[in-house]
Amino acid sequence: MCIRDRFGMELRRFNVFLYSNISRKIKFLSEIEFEHGTEEIAIETAQLDFEINQALNFRMGILLPQIGLFNANHDSPKWDVIDRPLVSTLIIPSTLSEVGFGLFGKFYMGSNVLSYDAYLVNGLRDGIVYNAEGKTFIPGGKSAEMFEGDNNGTPSFNARVAVKNNLLGEFGFSYYGGVYNSFKKEGVVVEEKRFLGIYAFDFSTSFNKFKLKGEAVYATVDIPEGFVDITGSVQNGAFVDLTYPIYKGRIAVFENSQITLFARFNYVDFNSGNFSFNDSLKKGDEVIGVTGGISFRPNPSTIVRANYIYQQSTDILNNPPGLLGGIQFGVASYF
């Protein structure tokens, strides 16, 4: 089956950044996002940083948890591909904002920099399993109520540790997890605690003029009894971006412009493993896709890009895949 759609235009996001250097050691940063015109308006970030030294700093407010490469570094002008990576939005529920607090810092060791972030946050909610998708869907655990309080009184934990080398690039490991379900009502335990764990490895490196970056994700979800085959308890996926600049220099009135070729590989498995009634029969529910294209940067903060997408999706029974293809044009800029 081939899925086709008609031509259309969309204002996906308009973001307003507010920053204040309150004092030499206290800084405030916030971001308000308007999605799809004004269909959704949300405070994405509103964090207060207390800087002690490079190795130890305190942060509180509405945070962007450090899960993989993309969630905390998702600004559209930074990326050549128009769409966000599938694994970063369908398994890691980017963009994920959380109310929380924690520590962050850096250690300098010769040509290496070790950085860390560690936060306690309210955590995702029951919609991970009970949702309109009819399957385990981690982004379904996001809710506006997350900013009002924790649904189970048990905070989730997020941490990322990364090493950056001047020659090799940056490599990071991150974790996000905790109890996601409302296991108590009015102080009475009504079901057992169910845990979510997201583990990610991310990298960003270069060789010659090529730049390579991506992330691989593995997620485990405790699910209710009886949902074993329908609802996945293990999900995984990855994306890899490859870019190569073919021209740098003056184009018309733009003195420091750049033209870049790029490609992305996407993979997501929503329900890993085999069926319980037949150990030799593998579950489907997977998406594989490739994207390729070209981008033009008249300056470092503005990008004009065109890409072609091809995706192949299978259902849980591995029926013949659905196919999706399309051409996109997009513009993104800081201002």
CSV table of C-alpha atoms in Angstrom, one decimal:
chain,number,residue,atom,x,y,z
A,1,MET,CA,0.0,0.0,0.0
A,2,CYS,CA,1.3,3.4,-0.9
A,3,ILE,CA,0.2,6.4,1.2
A,4,ARG,CA,-0.2,9.7,-0.7
A,5,ASP,CA,-1.2,13.1,0.4
A,6,ARG,CA,-1.9,16.4,-1.3
A,7,PHE,CA,0.3,19.5,-1.4
A,8,GLY,CA,0.1,21.6,1.7
A,9,MET,CA,2.0,24.2,3.8
A,10,GLU,CA,2.4,24.4,7.5
A,11,LEU,CA,3.9,26.7,10.1
A,12,ARG,CA,5.1,23.9,12.5
A,13,ARG,CA,6.7,25.9,15.3
A,14,PHE,CA,7.3,29.5,16.4
A,15,ASN,CA,9.5,29.7,19.5
A,16,VAL,CA,10.2,32.7,21.7
A,17,PHE,CA,13.4,32.5,23.9
A,18,LEU,CA,13.8,34.6,27.0
A,19,TYR,CA,17.1,34.9,28.8
A,20,SER,CA,18.3,36.9,31.8
A,21,ASN,CA,21.7,37.1,33.4
A,22,ILE,CA,20.2,37.8,36.8
A,23,SER,CA,23.7,38.0,38.4
A,24,ARG,CA,27.1,36.7,37.7
A,25,LYS,CA,26.2,33.3,39.1
A,26,ILE,CA,22.4,33.1,38.5
A,27,LYS,CA,20.9,32.8,35.0
A,28,PHE,CA,17.4,32.3,33.8
A,29,LEU,CA,16.4,30.7,30.4
A,30,SER,CA,12.9,30.1,29.1
A,31,GLU,CA,11.3,29.0,25.8
A,32,ILE,CA,7.6,29.4,24.8
A,33,GLU,CA,6.5,27.3,21.8
A,34,PHE,CA,3.6,27.9,19.4
A,35,GLU,CA,3.0,24.7,17.5
A,36,HIS,CA,1.0,24.4,14.2
A,37,GLY,CA,0.1,28.1,14.2
A,38,THR,CA,-1.5,28.4,17.6
A,39,GLU,CA,-3.0,25.0,17.9
A,40,GLU,CA,-0.8,24.3,20.9
A,41,ILE,CA,1.0,26.9,23.1
A,42,ALA,CA,3.4,25.5,25.7
A,43,ILE,CA,6.2,26.6,28.0
A,44,GLU,CA,9.0,24.3,26.9
A,45,THR,CA,11.7,25.5,29.2
A,46,ALA,CA,11.8,27.8,32.2
A,47,GLN,CA,14.9,27.0,34.2
A,48,LEU,CA,17.0,28.8,36.8
A,49,ASP,CA,20.7,28.0,37.0
A,50,PHE,CA,22.8,28.6,40.1
A,51,GLU,CA,26.5,28.4,38.9
A,52,ILE,CA,29.0,27.3,41.6
A,53,ASN,CA,31.9,26.3,39.3
A,54,GLN,CA,32.4,24.4,36.1
A,55,ALA,CA,32.2,21.1,37.8
A,56,LEU,CA,29.1,21.7,40.0
A,57,ASN,CA,26.0,23.7,39.2
A,58,PHE,CA,22.3,23.5,40.3
A,59,ARG,CA,19.3,23.8,38.0
A,60,MET,CA,15.6,23.9,38.7
A,61,GLY,CA,12.3,24.6,36.9
A,62,ILE,CA,10.9,23.2,33.7
A,63,LEU,CA,13.8,21.3,32.2
A,64,LEU,CA,14.6,19.4,29.0
A,65,PRO,CA,15.8,16.0,30.3
A,66,GLN,CA,19.1,14.9,28.8
A,67,ILE,CA,18.0,11.7,26.9
A,68,GLY,CA,20.1,10.9,24.0
A,69,LEU,CA,21.3,13.5,21.5
A,70,PHE,CA,18.1,15.2,20.3
A,71,ASN,CA,15.7,16.0,23.2
A,72,ALA,CA,17.8,18.9,24.7
A,73,ASN,CA,19.2,20.0,21.3
A,74,HIS,CA,16.2,19.9,19.0
A,75,ASP,CA,16.1,23.4,17.6
A,76,SER,CA,15.3,23.1,13.9
A,77,PRO,CA,18.0,25.4,12.5
A,78,LYS,CA,20.6,23.0,14.0
A,79,TRP,CA,19.5,20.1,11.8
A,80,ASP,CA,19.6,19.6,8.0
A,81,VAL,CA,16.7,17.1,7.8
A,82,ILE,CA,13.3,18.7,8.1
A,83,ASP,CA,11.5,16.0,10.2
A,84,ARG,CA,12.7,15.0,13.6
A,85,PRO,CA,14.2,11.6,14.0
A,86,LEU,CA,11.6,8.8,14.5
A,87,VAL,CA,13.4,7.2,17.4
A,88,SER,CA,13.7,10.6,19.1
A,89,THR,CA,10.0,11.3,18.9
A,90,LEU,CA,8.3,7.8,19.0
A,91,ILE,CA,10.4,6.1,21.7
A,92,ILE,CA,12.1,9.1,23.4
A,93,PRO,CA,9.1,11.4,23.6
A,94,SER,CA,10.8,14.5,22.3
A,95,THR,CA,10.3,17.2,22.9
A,96,LEU,CA,9.9,16.2,26.6
A,97,SER,CA,9.8,18.9,29.2
A,98,GLU,CA,9.7,18.1,32.9
A,99,VAL,CA,9.4,20.0,36.2
A,100,GLY,CA,12.4,19.0,38.2
A,101,PHE,CA,15.8,19.9,39.7
A,102,GLY,CA,19.3,18.6,39.7
A,103,LEU,CA,23.0,19.1,39.1
A,104,PHE,CA,25.2,19.5,36.0
A,105,GLY,CA,28.8,20.3,35.2
A,106,LYS,CA,32.0,19.6,33.3
A,107,PHE,CA,35.5,18.3,34.0
A,108,TYR,CA,38.5,19.1,31.8
A,109,MET,CA,41.1,16.4,31.4
A,110,GLY,CA,43.7,17.2,28.8
A,111,SER,CA,42.1,16.9,25.4
A,112,ASN,CA,38.9,15.4,26.9
A,113,VAL,CA,35.9,17.0,28.5
A,114,LEU,CA,33.6,14.9,30.7
A,115,SER,CA,30.1,16.4,31.2
A,116,TYR,CA,27.2,15.2,33.3
A,117,ASP,CA,23.6,16.0,34.0
A,118,ALA,CA,21.5,14.4,36.8
A,119,TYR,CA,17.9,15.4,37.5
A,120,LEU,CA,14.8,14.3,39.5
A,121,VAL,CA,11.6,15.0,37.6
A,122,ASN,CA,7.9,14.2,37.9
A,123,GLY,CA,8.0,11.6,35.2
A,124,LEU,CA,5.7,10.2,32.5
A,125,ARG,CA,2.2,9.0,33.2
A,126,ASP,CA,-0.3,6.2,32.6
A,127,GLY,CA,-0.9,7.0,28.9
A,128,ILE,CA,2.2,5.0,28.0
A,129,VAL,CA,0.0,1.8,27.9
A,130,TYR,CA,-3.6,3.1,28.1
A,131,ASN,CA,-3.8,5.3,25.0
A,132,ALA,CA,-5.5,5.8,21.6
A,133,GLU,CA,-2.6,4.1,19.8
A,134,GLY,CA,-3.6,0.7,21.1
A,135,LYS,CA,0.0,-0.2,21.9
A,136,THR,CA,2.9,0.8,24.1
A,137,PHE,CA,3.5,4.4,23.1
A,138,ILE,CA,5.9,6.2,25.4
A,139,PRO,CA,5.0,9.7,24.1
A,140,GLY,CA,1.4,8.9,25.3
A,141,GLY,CA,2.7,9.4,28.9
A,142,LYS,CA,3.2,13.1,28.3
A,143,SER,CA,0.4,15.3,29.8
A,144,ALA,CA,0.0,19.0,30.7
A,145,GLU,CA,-0.8,17.6,34.2
A,146,MET,CA,2.9,16.7,34.5
A,147,PHE,CA,3.6,20.3,35.3
A,148,GLU,CA,1.1,20.3,38.2
A,149,GLY,CA,2.4,17.3,40.1
A,150,ASP,CA,3.5,13.7,40.1
A,151,ASN,CA,0.7,11.2,39.4
A,152,ASN,CA,2.2,8.6,41.8
A,153,GLY,CA,4.4,10.6,44.2
A,154,THR,CA,7.5,8.7,43.0
A,155,PRO,CA,9.9,11.0,41.0
A,156,SER,CA,11.7,9.7,37.9
A,157,PHE,CA,15.4,10.0,37.4
A,158,ASN,CA,17.4,11.2,34.4
A,159,ALA,CA,21.1,11.3,33.9
A,160,ARG,CA,23.5,11.7,31.0
A,161,VAL,CA,27.3,11.3,31.0
A,162,ALA,CA,29.3,12.3,27.9
A,163,VAL,CA,32.9,12.4,26.9
A,164,LYS,CA,34.1,14.9,24.2
A,165,ASN,CA,37.5,14.5,22.5
A,166,ASN,CA,39.0,17.1,20.2
A,167,LEU,CA,39.8,14.5,17.6
A,168,LEU,CA,37.1,11.8,18.0
A,169,GLY,CA,34.0,13.8,18.8
A,170,GLU,CA,31.4,13.4,21.6
A,171,PHE,CA,29.9,10.1,22.9
A,172,GLY,CA,27.2,10.0,25.5
A,173,PHE,CA,25.2,7.5,27.6
A,174,SER,CA,21.9,8.5,29.2
A,175,TYR,CA,19.1,7.0,31.3
A,176,TYR,CA,15.5,8.1,32.0
A,177,GLY,CA,13.2,6.0,34.2
A,178,GLY,CA,10.9,5.5,37.1
A,179,VAL,CA,7.4,4.4,38.0
A,180,TYR,CA,4.9,5.7,35.5
A,181,ASN,CA,1.5,4.4,36.6
A,182,SER,CA,-0.9,5.7,39.2
A,183,PHE,CA,-0.6,2.8,41.6
A,184,LYS,CA,-2.4,4.5,44.5
A,185,LYS,CA,-5.8,6.2,44.8
A,186,GLU,CA,-6.6,8.1,47.9
A,187,GLY,CA,-3.7,6.5,49.6
A,188,VAL,CA,-4.8,2.9,48.8
A,189,VAL,CA,-2.6,0.7,46.6
A,190,VAL,CA,-4.8,-0.4,43.6
A,191,GLU,CA,-2.1,-2.0,41.4
A,192,GLU,CA,1.5,-2.9,41.5
A,193,LYS,CA,4.1,-0.3,40.5
A,194,ARG,CA,5.1,-0.4,36.8
A,195,PHE,CA,8.5,0.9,35.7
A,196,LEU,CA,9.7,2.6,32.5
A,197,GLY,CA,13.4,2.6,31.6
A,198,ILE,CA,14.9,4.4,28.6
A,199,TYR,CA,18.6,3.8,27.8
A,200,ALA,CA,20.4,5.8,25.0
A,201,PHE,CA,23.8,6.0,23.4
A,202,ASP,CA,24.5,9.0,21.3
A,203,PHE,CA,27.5,10.2,19.2
A,204,SER,CA,28.7,13.1,17.1
A,205,THR,CA,31.9,12.8,15.2
A,206,SER,CA,33.5,13.9,11.9
A,207,PHE,CA,36.1,12.6,9.4
A,208,ASN,CA,37.5,14.8,6.6
A,209,LYS,CA,34.5,16.9,5.7
A,210,PHE,CA,31.9,14.3,6.7
A,211,LYS,CA,29.9,14.7,9.9
A,212,LEU,CA,28.2,11.8,11.5
A,213,LYS,CA,25.8,11.9,14.4
A,214,GLY,CA,23.0,9.8,15.8
A,215,GLU,CA,21.6,7.8,18.7
A,216,ALA,CA,20.5,4.3,19.6
A,217,VAL,CA,17.7,3.7,22.1
A,218,TYR,CA,16.5,0.7,24.1
A,219,ALA,CA,13.4,1.0,26.3
A,220,THR,CA,11.7,-1.4,28.7
A,221,VAL,CA,8.1,-1.0,30.0
A,222,ASP,CA,6.4,-3.0,32.7
A,223,ILE,CA,3.0,-3.8,31.2
A,224,PRO,CA,-0.2,-5.2,32.7
A,225,GLU,CA,-0.8,-9.0,32.6
A,226,GLY,CA,-2.7,-10.0,29.5
A,227,PHE,CA,-1.1,-7.3,27.3
A,228,VAL,CA,2.0,-9.4,26.5
A,229,ASP,CA,1.7,-9.7,22.8
A,230,ILE,CA,-0.4,-6.7,21.9
A,231,THR,CA,1.5,-4.2,24.0
A,232,GLY,CA,5.3,-4.2,23.7
A,233,SER,CA,7.4,-4.4,26.8
A,234,VAL,CA,10.7,-3.8,24.9
A,235,GLN,CA,11.2,-1.1,22.2
A,236,ASN,CA,14.3,0.0,20.4
A,237,GLY,CA,15.5,2.1,17.5
A,238,ALA,CA,18.2,4.3,16.1
A,239,PHE,CA,18.9,7.1,13.7
A,240,VAL,CA,22.1,8.2,11.9
A,241,ASP,CA,22.7,11.5,10.1
A,242,LEU,CA,25.5,11.9,7.6
A,243,THR,CA,26.3,15.4,6.2
A,244,TYR,CA,28.9,16.6,3.6
A,245,PRO,CA,29.4,20.3,2.7
A,246,ILE,CA,29.9,20.6,-1.1
A,247,TYR,CA,30.4,24.4,-1.1
A,248,LYS,CA,31.4,27.1,1.3
A,249,GLY,CA,31.8,30.8,0.3
A,250,ARG,CA,29.9,33.6,-1.3
A,251,ILE,CA,26.6,33.1,-3.1
A,252,ALA,CA,25.0,36.3,-4.4
A,253,VAL,CA,24.8,38.7,-1.4
A,254,PHE,CA,25.5,36.0,1.2
A,255,GLU,CA,29.2,36.0,2.0
A,256,ASN,CA,29.5,33.0,4.4
A,257,SER,CA,27.0,30.6,2.9
A,258,GLN,CA,27.2,26.8,2.7
A,259,ILE,CA,25.6,24.1,0.6
A,260,THR,CA,25.4,20.6,2.2
A,261,LEU,CA,24.3,17.2,1.1
A,262,PHE,CA,22.7,15.0,3.8
A,263,ALA,CA,21.2,11.6,4.5
A,264,ARG,CA,19.4,10.0,7.4
A,265,PHE,CA,18.6,6.4,8.3
A,266,ASN,CA,15.6,5.8,10.7
A,267,TYR,CA,14.6,2.6,12.4
A,268,VAL,CA,12.0,2.0,15.2
A,269,ASP,CA,10.7,-1.3,16.6
A,270,PHE,CA,7.7,-0.8,18.8
A,271,ASN,CA,7.3,-4.4,19.9
A,272,SER,CA,10.6,-6.4,20.0
A,273,GLY,CA,10.7,-10.1,20.4
A,274,ASN,CA,8.6,-13.1,19.4
A,275,PHE,CA,4.9,-14.0,20.1
A,276,SER,CA,4.3,-15.9,23.4
A,277,PHE,CA,2.1,-18.5,21.6
A,278,ASN,CA,4.8,-19.2,19.0
A,279,ASP,CA,8.5,-18.6,19.9
A,280,SER,CA,9.6,-18.8,16.3
A,281,LEU,CA,7.2,-16.1,15.1
A,282,LYS,CA,8.6,-12.6,15.3
A,283,LYS,CA,6.4,-9.6,16.1
A,284,GLY,CA,6.3,-6.8,13.6
A,285,ASP,CA,5.3,-3.2,14.3
A,286,GLU,CA,8.4,-1.6,12.8
A,287,VAL,CA,9.3,1.4,10.8
A,288,ILE,CA,12.4,1.7,8.5
A,289,GLY,CA,13.1,4.9,6.6
A,290,VAL,CA,15.7,6.9,4.7
A,291,THR,CA,15.8,10.6,3.9
A,292,GLY,CA,18.2,12.4,1.6
A,293,GLY,CA,18.5,16.0,0.4
A,294,ILE,CA,20.3,19.2,0.2
A,295,SER,CA,20.4,22.3,2.4
A,296,PHE,CA,21.5,25.9,1.9
A,297,ARG,CA,22.7,28.1,4.8
A,298,PRO,CA,23.0,31.8,3.9
A,299,ASN,CA,24.4,32.2,7.4
A,300,PRO,CA,25.0,29.8,10.3
A,301,SER,CA,21.6,30.6,12.0
A,302,THR,CA,19.4,30.1,8.9
A,303,ILE,CA,18.7,27.1,6.8
A,304,VAL,CA,16.7,26.4,3.6
A,305,ARG,CA,16.4,22.7,2.8
A,306,ALA,CA,14.8,20.2,0.5
A,307,ASN,CA,14.5,16.4,1.1
A,308,TYR,CA,12.9,13.2,-0.1
A,309,ILE,CA,11.5,10.7,2.5
A,310,TYR,CA,10.9,7.0,2.0
A,311,GLN,CA,9.5,4.9,4.8
A,312,GLN,CA,8.3,1.3,5.1
A,313,SER,CA,6.0,0.3,8.0
A,314,THR,CA,4.8,-3.2,9.1
A,315,ASP,CA,2.1,-4.0,11.5
A,316,ILE,CA,2.4,-6.4,14.4
A,317,LEU,CA,1.5,-9.5,12.2
A,318,ASN,CA,4.1,-8.6,9.6
A,319,ASN,CA,1.6,-8.1,6.8
A,320,PRO,CA,2.9,-6.5,3.6
A,321,PRO,CA,4.3,-3.2,4.5
A,322,GLY,CA,2.8,0.2,4.1
A,323,LEU,CA,4.9,2.6,2.0
A,324,LEU,CA,5.3,6.3,2.4
A,325,GLY,CA,7.2,8.7,0.2
A,326,GLY,CA,7.3,12.4,-0.2
A,327,ILE,CA,9.2,15.6,-1.0
A,328,GLN,CA,9.5,18.4,1.6
A,329,PHE,CA,10.8,21.9,1.5
A,330,GLY,CA,11.5,23.8,4.8
A,331,VAL,CA,13.0,27.0,6.2
A,332,ALA,CA,14.2,27.5,9.8
A,333,SER,CA,16.0,30.4,11.5
A,334,TYR,CA,17.0,32.0,14.8
A,335,PHE,CA,16.1,35.6,15.1
